[in-house]
Short mmCIF file of C-alpha atoms and ligand atoms in Angstrom, two decimals:
data_model
loop_
_atom_site.label_atom_id
_atom_site.label_comp_id
_atom_site.label_asym_id
_atom_site.label_seq_id
_atom_site.Cartn_x
_atom_site.Cartn_y
_atom_site.Cartn_z
CA MET A 297 -22.22 -9.37 18.92
CA SER A 298 -22.69 -11.34 15.70
CA MET A 299 -19.76 -11.98 13.42
CA ARG A 300 -19.50 -9.84 10.30
CA ARG A 301 -21.03 -11.64 7.34
CA GLY A 302 -17.77 -11.90 5.42
CA ALA A 303 -15.79 -13.11 8.38
CA LYS A 304 -18.21 -16.01 8.80
CA GLN A 305 -18.20 -16.89 5.11
CA ASN A 306 -14.44 -16.85 5.04
CA ALA A 307 -13.87 -19.00 8.07
CA LEU A 308 -12.75 -22.00 5.99
CA LEU A 309 -10.78 -20.11 3.33
CA ASN A 310 -8.93 -18.17 5.98
CA SER A 311 -8.05 -21.05 8.24
CA PRO A 312 -4.31 -21.22 8.88
CA ILE A 313 -4.14 -24.58 7.09
CA VAL A 314 -5.73 -23.32 3.89
CA ARG A 315 -3.74 -20.10 3.99
CA GLY A 316 -0.60 -22.19 4.34
CA PHE A 317 -1.29 -23.53 0.86
CA ILE A 318 -2.01 -20.21 -0.75
CA LYS A 319 0.91 -18.24 0.56
CA PRO A 320 2.56 -15.90 -1.95
CA ILE A 321 4.45 -18.25 -4.20
CA MET A 322 7.44 -16.03 -4.80
CA ALA A 323 7.94 -15.59 -1.08
CA THR A 324 8.48 -19.27 -0.51
CA LEU A 325 10.62 -20.13 -3.50
CA PRO A 326 14.33 -20.55 -2.84
CA ALA A 327 16.46 -18.11 -4.79
CA SER A 328 17.87 -20.86 -7.02
CA THR A 329 14.47 -22.10 -8.18
CA PRO A 330 13.50 -20.85 -11.62
CA SER A 331 10.32 -18.82 -11.73
CA THR A 332 7.18 -20.74 -12.61
CA LEU A 333 5.43 -17.59 -13.73
CA PRO A 334 4.72 -17.26 -17.42
CA PRO A 335 6.76 -14.51 -19.04
CA PRO A 336 4.90 -11.25 -19.68
CA THR A 337 2.77 -11.36 -22.80
CA ARG A 338 3.80 -9.40 -25.85
CA ALA A 339 0.96 -6.94 -25.27
CA GLU A 340 2.20 -6.27 -21.74
CA LYS A 341 5.71 -5.69 -22.95
CA GLU A 342 4.63 -3.33 -25.67
CA GLN A 343 2.07 -1.46 -23.67
CA PHE A 344 3.83 -1.20 -20.33
CA LEU A 345 7.36 -2.51 -20.18
CA ILE A 346 9.63 -0.49 -22.34
CA SER A 347 13.27 -1.30 -21.82
CA THR A 348 15.49 1.70 -21.51
CA GLN A 349 18.92 2.40 -20.23
CA PRO A 350 19.08 3.47 -16.59
CA VAL A 351 19.91 7.05 -15.78
CA ALA A 352 23.36 6.95 -14.19
CA VAL A 353 23.40 8.06 -10.57
CA ALA A 354 26.76 9.24 -9.27
CA GLU A 355 26.71 7.18 -6.12
CA GLY A 356 29.15 4.94 -4.36
CA LYS A 357 28.49 1.30 -3.79
CA ASP A 358 25.07 0.59 -2.33
CA ASP A 359 25.04 -0.28 1.33
CA ASP A 360 22.67 -3.11 0.66
CA GLU A 361 23.57 -6.43 2.20
CA GLU A 362 22.18 -8.51 -0.62
CA GLN A 363 24.52 -7.51 -3.38
CA GLY A 364 24.41 -11.00 -4.91
CA VAL A 365 20.67 -10.78 -5.51
CA GLU A 366 21.04 -7.38 -7.13
CA GLU A 367 23.69 -8.57 -9.53
CA GLU A 368 21.46 -11.39 -10.71
CA GLU A 369 18.56 -9.01 -11.11
CA GLU A 370 20.61 -6.56 -13.09
CA VAL A 371 21.40 -9.18 -15.69
CA LEU A 372 17.95 -10.69 -15.89
CA GLU A 373 15.77 -7.68 -15.42
CA ARG A 374 16.74 -4.49 -17.18
CA PRO A 375 15.41 -1.20 -15.87
CA GLN A 376 12.14 -0.42 -17.52
CA LYS A 377 9.92 2.55 -17.91
CA LYS A 378 6.24 3.04 -18.32
CA ARG A 379 5.46 5.19 -21.35
CA ARG A 380 3.07 8.03 -20.72
CA THR A 381 1.22 10.06 -23.27
CA GLU A 382 3.27 12.23 -25.55
CA GLY A 383 4.88 15.20 -23.86
CA GLU A 384 4.89 13.64 -20.41
CA ASP A 385 7.98 12.23 -18.78
CA GLU A 386 8.39 8.51 -18.73
CA VAL A 387 8.21 6.94 -15.31
CA VAL A 388 10.65 4.27 -14.22
CA VAL A 389 9.02 1.36 -12.44
CA ASN A 390 11.86 -1.12 -12.30
CA TYR A 391 14.77 0.39 -10.39
CA THR A 392 18.13 -1.14 -9.60
CA ALA A 393 20.68 -0.28 -6.92
CA GLU A 394 22.32 1.99 -9.50
CA THR A 395 19.22 3.77 -10.77
CA ILE A 396 17.26 4.32 -7.57
CA PRO A 397 17.61 8.01 -6.63
CA ALA A 398 19.66 8.82 -3.52
CA SER A 399 16.48 10.07 -1.80
CA HIS A 400 14.97 6.59 -2.08
CA LYS A 401 17.97 4.42 -1.20
CA LYS A 402 16.67 3.71 2.31
CA TYR A 403 13.53 2.19 0.80
CA TRP A 404 15.54 0.19 -1.73
CA ALA A 405 17.63 -1.22 1.12
CA GLN A 406 14.38 -2.42 2.75
CA ARG A 407 12.92 -3.82 -0.46
CA THR A 408 12.64 -7.45 0.68
CA ARG A 409 10.58 -6.23 3.63
CA LEU A 410 8.35 -4.21 1.35
CA PHE A 411 7.78 -7.16 -0.97
CA SER A 412 9.25 -10.54 0.00
CA ALA A 413 9.17 -11.39 -3.73
CA PHE A 414 12.31 -9.25 -4.07
CA SER A 415 14.25 -12.08 -2.43
CA GLY A 416 13.11 -14.58 -5.05
CA PRO A 417 14.17 -14.84 -8.66
CA PRO A 418 12.86 -12.35 -11.26
CA PRO A 419 10.35 -11.17 -12.22
CA HIS A 420 10.54 -8.69 -9.36
CA PRO A 421 7.97 -6.17 -8.14
CA HIS A 422 7.59 -2.84 -9.87
CA LEU A 423 7.32 0.42 -7.94
CA ASP A 424 7.35 4.03 -9.02
CA LEU A 425 8.94 6.61 -6.73
CA ALA A 426 5.76 7.31 -4.75
CA GLY A 427 5.23 3.57 -4.51
CA TRP A 428 8.63 3.10 -2.88
CA TYR A 429 7.90 5.43 0.00
CA SER A 430 4.20 4.77 0.49
CA ILE A 431 3.84 1.00 0.18
CA THR A 432 2.82 -0.87 3.32
CA PRO A 433 5.63 -3.31 4.19
CA GLU A 434 4.51 -6.86 3.53
CA SER A 435 4.46 -8.17 7.11
CA ILE A 436 2.30 -5.21 8.11
CA ALA A 437 0.01 -5.69 5.11
CA VAL A 438 -0.42 -9.35 6.12
CA GLN A 439 -1.38 -8.31 9.63
CA ILE A 440 -3.90 -5.72 8.39
CA ALA A 441 -5.38 -8.24 5.95
CA GLU A 442 -5.89 -10.70 8.79
CA ARG A 443 -7.82 -8.06 10.70
CA CYS A 444 -9.90 -7.09 7.66
CA ARG A 445 -11.23 -10.51 6.61
CA SER A 446 -14.47 -9.76 4.82
CA SER A 447 -16.74 -10.51 1.90
CA THR A 448 -15.87 -7.34 -0.03
CA ILE A 449 -13.10 -4.88 0.79
CA VAL A 450 -12.22 -1.70 -1.07
CA ASP A 451 -8.60 -0.51 -1.07
CA LEU A 452 -9.32 3.06 -2.09
CA PHE A 453 -5.73 4.21 -2.70
CA CYS A 454 -4.14 0.92 -3.67
CA GLY A 455 -0.85 2.35 -4.94
CA VAL A 456 1.48 -0.42 -6.09
CA GLY A 457 -0.70 -3.07 -4.48
CA GLY A 458 1.04 -4.06 -1.22
CA ASN A 459 -2.24 -4.19 0.71
CA ALA A 460 -4.55 -5.30 -2.10
CA ILE A 461 -2.38 -8.37 -2.70
CA GLN A 462 -2.68 -9.46 0.92
CA PHE A 463 -6.42 -8.73 0.98
CA ALA A 464 -6.75 -11.15 -1.93
CA PHE A 465 -5.65 -13.90 0.49
CA THR A 466 -8.20 -13.05 3.19
CA CYS A 467 -11.21 -11.46 1.49
CA GLU A 468 -13.67 -12.91 -1.00
CA LYS A 469 -13.67 -9.85 -3.22
CA VAL A 470 -11.11 -7.04 -3.42
CA ILE A 471 -11.70 -3.79 -5.28
CA ALA A 472 -8.46 -1.85 -5.74
CA VAL A 473 -8.76 1.77 -6.82
CA ASP A 474 -6.01 4.19 -7.85
CA ASN A 475 -6.03 7.30 -9.98
CA ASP A 476 -2.51 6.84 -11.33
CA PRO A 477 -2.32 4.53 -14.36
CA THR A 478 1.36 3.74 -13.85
CA ARG A 479 0.86 2.80 -10.23
CA LEU A 480 -2.19 0.69 -11.04
CA GLU A 481 -0.17 -1.17 -13.69
CA CYS A 482 2.56 -1.74 -11.10
CA ALA A 483 -0.06 -3.10 -8.70
CA LYS A 484 -1.38 -5.51 -11.34
CA TRP A 485 2.14 -6.64 -12.20
CA ASN A 486 2.94 -7.21 -8.52
CA ALA A 487 -0.33 -9.06 -7.94
CA ARG A 488 0.56 -11.30 -10.86
CA ILE A 489 3.86 -12.17 -9.19
CA TYR A 490 1.91 -13.18 -6.09
CA GLY A 491 -0.57 -15.15 -8.18
CA VAL A 492 -3.61 -13.02 -7.27
CA GLU A 493 -4.05 -10.58 -10.17
CA ASP A 494 -7.32 -12.21 -11.19
CA ARG A 495 -8.70 -12.12 -7.68
CA ILE A 496 -8.69 -8.33 -7.58
CA GLU A 497 -11.06 -5.97 -9.38
CA TRP A 498 -8.91 -3.09 -10.63
CA VAL A 499 -10.38 0.39 -10.94
CA LEU A 500 -8.47 3.24 -12.56
CA GLY A 501 -10.09 6.37 -11.21
CA ASP A 502 -10.48 8.89 -8.47
CA GLY A 503 -11.05 7.15 -5.13
CA VAL A 504 -13.17 9.95 -3.69
CA GLN A 505 -15.42 9.93 -6.75
CA TRP A 506 -15.72 6.14 -6.45
CA VAL A 507 -17.00 6.55 -2.88
CA LYS A 508 -19.39 9.36 -3.83
CA ASP A 509 -20.88 7.26 -6.64
CA HIS A 510 -21.25 4.30 -4.31
CA VAL A 511 -22.90 6.40 -1.59
CA ASN A 512 -25.30 7.96 -4.11
CA LYS A 513 -26.43 4.53 -5.29
CA LYS A 514 -26.73 3.28 -1.74
CA GLU A 515 -28.75 6.24 -0.54
CA GLU A 516 -30.97 6.19 -3.66
CA GLY A 517 -31.60 2.50 -3.07
CA THR A 518 -30.17 1.43 -6.43
CA LEU A 519 -27.14 -0.42 -5.07
CA LYS A 520 -27.25 -4.10 -5.97
CA GLU A 521 -26.61 -6.66 -3.26
CA GLU A 522 -23.43 -7.85 -4.96
CA GLU A 523 -22.09 -4.27 -4.94
CA GLU A 524 -22.25 -3.96 -1.16
CA VAL A 525 -18.96 -3.25 0.58
CA GLU A 526 -18.17 -4.65 3.98
CA VAL A 527 -14.81 -3.04 4.75
CA MET A 528 -13.07 0.10 3.48
CA PHE A 529 -9.28 0.31 3.73
CA LEU A 530 -7.81 3.78 3.49
CA SER A 531 -4.13 4.40 2.91
CA PRO A 532 -4.14 7.83 1.28
CA PRO A 533 -1.13 9.98 0.39
CA TRP A 534 0.35 11.58 3.49
CA GLY A 535 2.05 14.43 1.66
CA GLY A 536 5.31 12.88 0.52
CA MET A 537 8.49 11.79 2.26
CA GLU A 538 8.51 14.84 4.56
CA TYR A 539 5.20 13.89 6.17
CA LEU A 540 6.64 13.67 9.70
CA SER A 541 6.96 17.44 9.82
CA ALA A 542 3.52 18.14 8.32
CA GLY A 543 2.26 19.53 11.63
CA ARG A 544 4.91 22.21 11.71
CA SER A 545 3.74 25.68 10.88
CA PRO A 546 5.50 27.03 7.79
CA LEU A 547 5.80 30.34 9.62
CA LYS A 548 7.86 28.78 12.40
CA PRO A 549 10.84 27.05 10.84
CA THR A 550 12.21 24.23 12.92
CA THR A 551 15.27 24.67 15.10
CA THR A 552 16.04 20.95 14.90
CA THR A 553 18.35 19.26 12.43
CA ALA A 554 15.53 18.34 10.05
CA ALA A 555 17.52 19.51 7.04
CA THR A 556 20.12 16.82 7.55
CA THR A 557 20.07 13.75 5.32
CA ASP A 558 20.65 11.38 8.22
CA ALA A 559 17.50 9.24 8.27
CA ASP A 560 17.50 8.87 12.08
CA ASP A 561 17.25 12.61 12.54
CA THR A 562 13.92 12.82 10.71
CA GLU A 563 12.23 11.28 13.73
CA THR A 564 12.82 13.66 16.61
CA PRO A 565 10.67 14.16 19.69
CA LEU A 566 10.00 17.61 18.27
CA ASP A 567 8.05 16.32 15.30
CA PRO A 568 4.59 17.70 16.07
CA PRO A 569 1.47 15.53 15.78
CA TYR A 570 0.50 14.94 12.18
CA PRO A 571 -2.86 16.67 11.52
CA LEU A 572 -5.58 14.82 9.62
CA SER A 573 -5.92 17.97 7.52
CA ALA A 574 -2.55 17.13 5.88
CA LEU A 575 -3.90 13.94 4.26
CA GLN A 576 -4.61 14.03 0.54
CA PRO A 577 -6.70 14.45 -1.51
CA LEU A 578 -9.17 15.45 1.23
CA HIS A 579 -9.01 16.38 4.89
CA GLY A 580 -8.75 13.03 6.69
CA LYS A 581 -11.99 13.62 8.58
CA THR A 582 -13.95 14.47 5.41
CA LEU A 583 -12.63 11.31 3.76
CA PHE A 584 -13.49 9.22 6.81
CA ASP A 585 -17.02 10.62 7.12
CA LEU A 586 -17.63 9.91 3.43
CA CYS A 587 -16.37 6.33 3.69
CA ARG A 588 -18.45 5.64 6.77
CA ARG A 589 -21.53 6.19 4.61
CA VAL A 590 -20.36 3.10 2.70
CA THR A 591 -19.72 0.93 5.75
CA PRO A 592 -19.01 1.36 9.47
CA HIS A 593 -16.03 -1.03 9.21
CA VAL A 594 -13.05 1.09 8.23
CA ALA A 595 -9.29 0.52 8.58
CA TYR A 596 -7.23 3.71 8.28
CA TYR A 597 -3.44 3.48 7.72
CA LEU A 598 -1.90 6.64 9.17
CA PRO A 599 1.46 8.24 10.05
CA ARG A 600 3.10 7.07 13.26
CA ASN A 601 2.96 10.64 14.60
CA VAL A 602 -0.73 11.16 13.70
CA ASN A 603 -2.70 13.29 16.12
CA LEU A 604 -4.47 10.55 18.08
CA VAL A 605 -6.94 12.97 19.61
CA GLU A 606 -8.16 13.84 16.13
CA VAL A 607 -8.43 10.14 15.30
CA ALA A 608 -10.42 9.46 18.47
CA GLU A 609 -12.72 12.37 17.65
CA LEU A 610 -13.65 10.81 14.30
CA VAL A 611 -16.26 8.70 16.07
CA LYS A 612 -19.16 9.64 18.31
CA GLU A 613 -18.86 9.19 22.03
CA GLY A 614 -19.37 5.58 22.96
CA GLU A 615 -17.97 4.08 19.76
CA LYS A 616 -14.59 2.45 20.04
CA VAL A 617 -11.62 3.03 17.81
CA GLU A 618 -8.59 0.79 18.09
CA ILE A 619 -5.11 2.00 17.22
CA GLU A 620 -2.68 -0.70 16.16
CA GLU A 621 1.00 0.25 16.14
CA GLU A 622 2.77 -1.25 13.14
CA TRP A 623 6.29 -2.20 14.21
CA MET A 624 8.88 -3.71 11.94
CA SER A 625 12.41 -4.68 12.96
CA GLY A 626 12.11 -2.77 16.22
CA LYS A 627 10.88 0.43 14.61
CA LEU A 628 7.42 1.96 14.58
CA LYS A 629 6.45 2.44 10.92
CA ALA A 630 2.83 3.57 11.02
CA VAL A 631 -0.44 3.06 12.87
CA THR A 632 -3.69 1.55 11.69
CA ALA A 633 -6.95 2.79 13.21
CA TYR A 634 -9.75 0.23 13.15
CA PHE A 635 -13.38 1.31 13.32
CA GLY A 636 -16.73 -0.47 13.52
CA GLU A 637 -16.46 -4.18 14.21
CA LEU A 638 -12.85 -4.20 13.06
CA ALA A 639 -11.94 -2.75 16.45
CA VAL A 640 -11.32 -5.32 19.17
CA GLN A 641 -14.67 -6.02 20.79
CA LYS A 642 -14.19 -6.37 24.50
CA GLN A 643 -16.92 -8.23 26.46
P1 MGP G 882 8.99 6.48 6.27
O1 MGP G 882 8.88 7.14 7.58
O2 MGP G 882 9.16 7.33 5.07
O3 MGP G 882 10.10 5.36 6.25
O4 MGP G 882 7.69 5.60 6.03
P2 MGP G 882 11.06 4.80 7.38
O5 MGP G 882 11.72 3.61 6.81
O6 MGP G 882 10.28 4.58 8.66
O7 MGP G 882 12.06 5.97 7.46
P3 MGP G 882 12.89 6.56 8.64
O8 MGP G 882 13.87 7.46 7.97
O9 MGP G 882 11.94 7.31 9.51
O10 MGP G 882 13.52 5.41 9.35
C1 MGP G 882 7.28 4.55 6.89
C2 MGP G 882 6.11 3.85 6.30
O11 MGP G 882 5.04 4.78 6.24
C3 MGP G 882 6.29 3.43 4.86
O12 MGP G 882 6.89 2.15 4.77
C4 MGP G 882 4.87 3.41 4.34
O13 MGP G 882 4.23 2.20 4.67
C5 MGP G 882 4.22 4.50 5.13
N1 MGP G 882 4.08 5.74 4.33
C6 MGP G 882 4.99 6.71 4.18
N2 MGP G 882 4.46 7.68 3.38
C7 MGP G 882 5.13 8.91 3.01
C8 MGP G 882 3.20 7.32 3.05
C9 MGP G 882 2.17 7.92 2.28
O14 MGP G 882 2.27 9.00 1.70
N3 MGP G 882 1.00 7.24 2.20
C10 MGP G 882 0.83 6.04 2.82
N4 MGP G 882 -0.35 5.43 2.72
N5 MGP G 882 1.80 5.45 3.54
C11 MGP G 882 2.97 6.08 3.66
#
């Protein structure tokens, strides 16, 4: 089978030697090295970064191992909020160990695995609350980006940019779409830290509508060659932090200890398979079918307890789908389903 067009074109750019030179800069800087990034412009500060005092959280000392890093960050980087239009609440995007809500502390404790730039000097990545729980950890995003080398990739629900940033290192063109202005600003900020903001085309808008518009143009024959998309990456909302129990019928309350706050108890053998119907904003099959009208090459980031039969049934008999388990520090975090030529092609 012939190589995908983008994979061929990228052979040089993506060679391990070249990639060695373009690794995320913040990830490789020792903590004592001052940042080489230019400070945010005045416009950015005024428009997006509004310093405010953190909301006090009555919590004991954080269990984080890297207290030293936090202390430095606290001095240099004050908690900031993104201003929304009048009447709406402001959204914090720059949490500290003190301001992160108790519900999100487990994600804060993993922050250097989510973005390695957290272990470097400020500026540090920005995440809103949904960003904290839905970002793809960096090592997993690197792995997915390796598999998705292409000429043009669309990250349809880019969130705070964890995947889009890594795609910028392996794909010629990245289109990152998100319907939340705060999250898209976080993604841009984070991409700037990694030195790839200008290598990503940012789209503020509804991802499903973006696909529909693209499909209309394609099927009408008005899509320009440069607008063609080779790979679609889908990492939609799974329904919040309680996604593991999404397959449970609301009429049959669980008899397990799911109400406990102990993180380990959320993953019990009794968690039923996660149904594709629980994905947002559309049923996972409807979203997939729509995206396959853009390109056959789709990578789908899904819950670790996703119903694999439903995933297998997304394709017609004879077509292969490959499920990659995404493990980090000995724990299964998620799975990625690869379709089209992204799936391993066995001879
Ligand atoms: P998790 O299960 O909430 O965390 O999410 P963890 O650390 O495994 O918690 P534990 O208590 O089970 O140990 C695991 C990973 O799933 C996250 O790091 C995200 O990459 C991904 N993820 C979680 N959610 C709720 C979403 C989501 O809504 N959308 C997407 N795209 N990814 C998510």
